[in-house]
Coordinates of C-alpha atoms in Angstrom, one line a residue:
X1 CA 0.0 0.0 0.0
X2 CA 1.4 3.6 -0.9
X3 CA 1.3 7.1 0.3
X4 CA 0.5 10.2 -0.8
X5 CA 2.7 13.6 -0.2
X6 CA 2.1 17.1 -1.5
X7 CA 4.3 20.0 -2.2
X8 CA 3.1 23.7 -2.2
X9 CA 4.2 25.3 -5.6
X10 CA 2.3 28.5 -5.8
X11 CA 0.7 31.3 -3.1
X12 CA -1.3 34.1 -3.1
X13 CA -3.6 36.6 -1.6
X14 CA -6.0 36.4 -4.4
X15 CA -7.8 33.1 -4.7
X16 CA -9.0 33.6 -8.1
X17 CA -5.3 33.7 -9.1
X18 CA -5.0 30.5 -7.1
X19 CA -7.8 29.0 -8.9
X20 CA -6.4 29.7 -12.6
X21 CA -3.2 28.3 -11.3
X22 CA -4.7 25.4 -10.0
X23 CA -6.4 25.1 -13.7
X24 CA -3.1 25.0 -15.4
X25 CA -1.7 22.4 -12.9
X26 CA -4.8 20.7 -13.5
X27 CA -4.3 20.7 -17.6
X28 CA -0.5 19.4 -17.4
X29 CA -2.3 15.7 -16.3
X30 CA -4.5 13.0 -17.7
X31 CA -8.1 15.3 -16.7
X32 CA -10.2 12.5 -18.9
X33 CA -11.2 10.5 -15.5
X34 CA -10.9 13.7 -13.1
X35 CA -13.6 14.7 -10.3
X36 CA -13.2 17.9 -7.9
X37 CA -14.5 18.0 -4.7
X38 CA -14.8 21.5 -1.8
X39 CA -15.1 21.9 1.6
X40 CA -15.1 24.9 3.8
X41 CA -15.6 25.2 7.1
X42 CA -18.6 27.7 9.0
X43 CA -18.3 28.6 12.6
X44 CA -21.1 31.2 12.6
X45 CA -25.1 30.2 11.6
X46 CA -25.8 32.7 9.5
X47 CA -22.2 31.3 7.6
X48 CA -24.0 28.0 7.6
X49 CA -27.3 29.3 6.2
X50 CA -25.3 31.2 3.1
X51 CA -23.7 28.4 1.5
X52 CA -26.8 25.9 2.6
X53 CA -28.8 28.6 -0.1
X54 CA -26.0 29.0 -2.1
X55 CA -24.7 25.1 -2.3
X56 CA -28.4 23.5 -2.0
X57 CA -26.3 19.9 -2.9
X58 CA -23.9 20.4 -0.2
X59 CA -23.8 18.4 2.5
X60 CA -22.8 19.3 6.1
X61 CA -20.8 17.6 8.9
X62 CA -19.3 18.2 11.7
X63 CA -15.8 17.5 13.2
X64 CA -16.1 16.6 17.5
X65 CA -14.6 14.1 17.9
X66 CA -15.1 13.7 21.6
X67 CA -18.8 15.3 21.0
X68 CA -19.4 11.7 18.7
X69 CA -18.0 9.5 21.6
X70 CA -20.2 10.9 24.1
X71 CA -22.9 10.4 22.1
X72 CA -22.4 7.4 20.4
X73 CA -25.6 7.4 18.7
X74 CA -25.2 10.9 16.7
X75 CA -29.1 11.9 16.7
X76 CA -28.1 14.7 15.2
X77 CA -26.6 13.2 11.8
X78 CA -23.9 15.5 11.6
X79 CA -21.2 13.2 12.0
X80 CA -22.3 11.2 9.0
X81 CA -23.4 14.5 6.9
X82 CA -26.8 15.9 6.7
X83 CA -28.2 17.0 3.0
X84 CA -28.3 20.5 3.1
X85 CA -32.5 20.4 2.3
X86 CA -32.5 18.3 5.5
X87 CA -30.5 20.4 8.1
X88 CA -32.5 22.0 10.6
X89 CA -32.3 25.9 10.1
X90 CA -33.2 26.6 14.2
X91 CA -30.5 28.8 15.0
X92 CA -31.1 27.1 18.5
X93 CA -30.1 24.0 16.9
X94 CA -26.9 24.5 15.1
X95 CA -25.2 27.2 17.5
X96 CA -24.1 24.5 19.9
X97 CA -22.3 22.1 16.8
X98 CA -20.7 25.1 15.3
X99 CA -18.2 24.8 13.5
X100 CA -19.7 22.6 11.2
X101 CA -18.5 21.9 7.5
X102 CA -20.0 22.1 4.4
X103 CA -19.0 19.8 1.1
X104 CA -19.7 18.8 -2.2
X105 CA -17.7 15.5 -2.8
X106 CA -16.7 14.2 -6.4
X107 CA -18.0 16.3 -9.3
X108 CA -17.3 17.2 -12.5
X109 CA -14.5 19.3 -13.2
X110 CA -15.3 22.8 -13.9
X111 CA -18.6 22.5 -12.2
X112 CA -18.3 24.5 -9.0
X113 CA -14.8 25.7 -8.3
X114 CA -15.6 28.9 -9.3
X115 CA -19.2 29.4 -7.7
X116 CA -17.4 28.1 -4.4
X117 CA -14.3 29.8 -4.9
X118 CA -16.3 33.2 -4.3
X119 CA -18.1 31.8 -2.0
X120 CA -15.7 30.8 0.8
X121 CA -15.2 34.2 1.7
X122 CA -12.7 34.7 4.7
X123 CA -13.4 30.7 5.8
X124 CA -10.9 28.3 5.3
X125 CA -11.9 25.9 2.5
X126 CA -10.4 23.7 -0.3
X127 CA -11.0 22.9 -3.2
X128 CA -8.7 19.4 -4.7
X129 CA -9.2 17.6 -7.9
X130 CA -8.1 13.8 -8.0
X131 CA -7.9 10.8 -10.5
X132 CA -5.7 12.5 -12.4
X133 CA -2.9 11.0 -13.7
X134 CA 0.8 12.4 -14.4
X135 CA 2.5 11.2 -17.1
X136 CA 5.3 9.9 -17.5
X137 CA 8.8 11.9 -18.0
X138 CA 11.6 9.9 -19.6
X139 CA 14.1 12.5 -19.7
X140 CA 13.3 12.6 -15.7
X141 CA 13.2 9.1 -14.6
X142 CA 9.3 9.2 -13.7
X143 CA 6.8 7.1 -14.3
X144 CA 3.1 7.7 -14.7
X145 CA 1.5 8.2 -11.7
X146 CA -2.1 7.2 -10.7
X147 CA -3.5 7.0 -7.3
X148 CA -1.7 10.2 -6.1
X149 CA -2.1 12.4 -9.3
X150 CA -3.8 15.2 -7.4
X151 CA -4.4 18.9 -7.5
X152 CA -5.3 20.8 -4.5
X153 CA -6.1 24.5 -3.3
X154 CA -6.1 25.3 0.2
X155 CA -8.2 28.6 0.6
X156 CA -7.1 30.7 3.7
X157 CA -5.1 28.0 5.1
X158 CA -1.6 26.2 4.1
X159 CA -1.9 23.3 5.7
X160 CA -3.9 19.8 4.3
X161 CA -5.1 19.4 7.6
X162 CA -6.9 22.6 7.3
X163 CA -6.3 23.6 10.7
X164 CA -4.0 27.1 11.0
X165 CA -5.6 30.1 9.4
X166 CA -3.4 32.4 7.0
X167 CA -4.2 35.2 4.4
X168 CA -3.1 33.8 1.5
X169 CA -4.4 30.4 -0.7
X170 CA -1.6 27.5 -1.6
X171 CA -1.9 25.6 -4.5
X172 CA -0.2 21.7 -4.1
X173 CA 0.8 19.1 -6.0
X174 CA 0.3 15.4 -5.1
X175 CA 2.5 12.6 -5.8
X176 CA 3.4 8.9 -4.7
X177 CA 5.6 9.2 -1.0
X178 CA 8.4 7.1 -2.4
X179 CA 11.3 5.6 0.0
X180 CA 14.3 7.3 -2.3
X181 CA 15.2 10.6 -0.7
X182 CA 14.4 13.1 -3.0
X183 CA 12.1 11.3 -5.9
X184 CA 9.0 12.5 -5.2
X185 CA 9.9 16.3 -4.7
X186 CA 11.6 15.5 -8.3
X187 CA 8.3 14.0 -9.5
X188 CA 6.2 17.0 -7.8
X189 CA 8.7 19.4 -9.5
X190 CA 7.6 18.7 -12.7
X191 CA 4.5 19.6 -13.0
X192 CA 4.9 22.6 -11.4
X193 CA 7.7 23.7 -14.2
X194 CA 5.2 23.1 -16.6
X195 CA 3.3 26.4 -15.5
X196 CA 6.3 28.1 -14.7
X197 CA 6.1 27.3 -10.8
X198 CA 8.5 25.2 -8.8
X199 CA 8.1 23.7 -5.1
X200 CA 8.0 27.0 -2.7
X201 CA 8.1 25.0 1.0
X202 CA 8.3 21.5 2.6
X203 CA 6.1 18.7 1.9
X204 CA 3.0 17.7 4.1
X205 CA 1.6 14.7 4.1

C-alpha cells in the first residue's frame, strides 16, 4: 500500500489567481477521468445558512470528535453529513455544533470551483481535484502516476489538515511518498515547471 505527499508550488492573496493556477496544474495531467471536490468550514449560523442557499447539494458535517463519543448514537446526523434540504435551520439547533463543515464530494470538473471559490469568503476551505494522472517523464526518470495524481487548493489556510488560518491560498501538487530521498519532490517538480512554478516550502503529508 502507498502514500501520498504534497508540495506547495504557488501562493497568493487572491484566490482567483489560485484558482487559474490550479487550472493550469490541472491541464498538465491526464483530466479524462478527473472529479473535484470542496469543503469549507462555518463557525457562525448565519455562515451555515449562506452556503446551505447557495450550495443546495452540499452536504454538512461536523468535526467533535469527543462530542461523537459521548454520544455514540449521533441523533443529530452530523457526523455522518446531513443534506443541506434536510439540516435544521433553528439557530437554536446548530449554535451549539458550530463549527460545522460544508462539502460537495466528487463532481465534474469545472462545475463548482468557481461558484465556491467566491463563496468561501474569509473561511478556510479547499477545493482538490483527483484521479488524475501524471504522465510519465523519460528524460526525468518518472513514471506515470495514478492513485496520487492530485491537484489541490487550500483557501485561507496552508496546511492539508486545514487547521491554521493564513491570508493567502496554496496551490499543491500530489504525488506517490516514495522511499528514495528526494524522488518524489523531483516527481512533484515537474508539473509545477510546466506552468512556470517550482516547489516553494516542505512537503505535508
Amino acid at each position: 500500500m502507498s502514500n501520498g505527499i504534497a508540495y506547495p508550488v504557488f501562493r497568493t492573496a487572491d484566490s482567483a489567481v489560485a484558482l487559474r493556477m490550479a487550472r493550469q496544474l490541472l491541464a498538465v495531467g491526464d483530466r479524462r477521468r478527473a472529479q473535484v471536490s470542496v469543503d469549507v468550514e462555518l463557525c457562525t449560523v448565519g455562515e451555515v445558512m449562506r452556503i446551505r442557499k447557495a450550495l443546495p447539494d452540499s452536504w454538512f458535517r461536523k468535526e467533535d470528535i469527543a462530542g461523537w463519543v459521548r454520544e455514540p448514537s449521533d441523533p443529530t446526523g452530523l457526523h455522518d453529513g446531513v443534506h443541506a434540504d434536510e439540516l435544521f435551520s433553528d439557530p437554536d439547533f446548530l449554535f451549539p455544533h458550530l463549527p460545522l463543515w460544508a462539502s460537495m464530494l466528487y463532481q465534474p470538473v469545472g462545475s463548482v470551483e468557481e461558484e465556491f471559490a467566491a463563496l468561501v469568503g474569509p473561511n478556510i476551505g479547499e477545493i482538490y481535484w483527483d484521479s488524475l494522472v501524471w504522465p510519465d517523464v523519460p528524460d526525468r526518470g518518472l513514471h506515470h502516476e495514478t492513485d496520487h495524481a492530485r491537484v489541490s487548493l487550500l483557501l485561507n489556510s496552508r496546511t492539508t489538515e486545514l487547521d491554521e488560518r493564513a491570508d493567502d491560498h496554496t496551490v499543491l501538487v500530489h504525488v506517490r511518498r516514495s522511499n528514495r530521498n528526494g524522488s518524489e519532490q523531483m516527481h512533484a517538480s515537474w508539473p509545477a515547471e510546466q506552468i512556470s512554478q517550482s516547489v516553494i516550502g516542505p512537503p505535508q503529508e
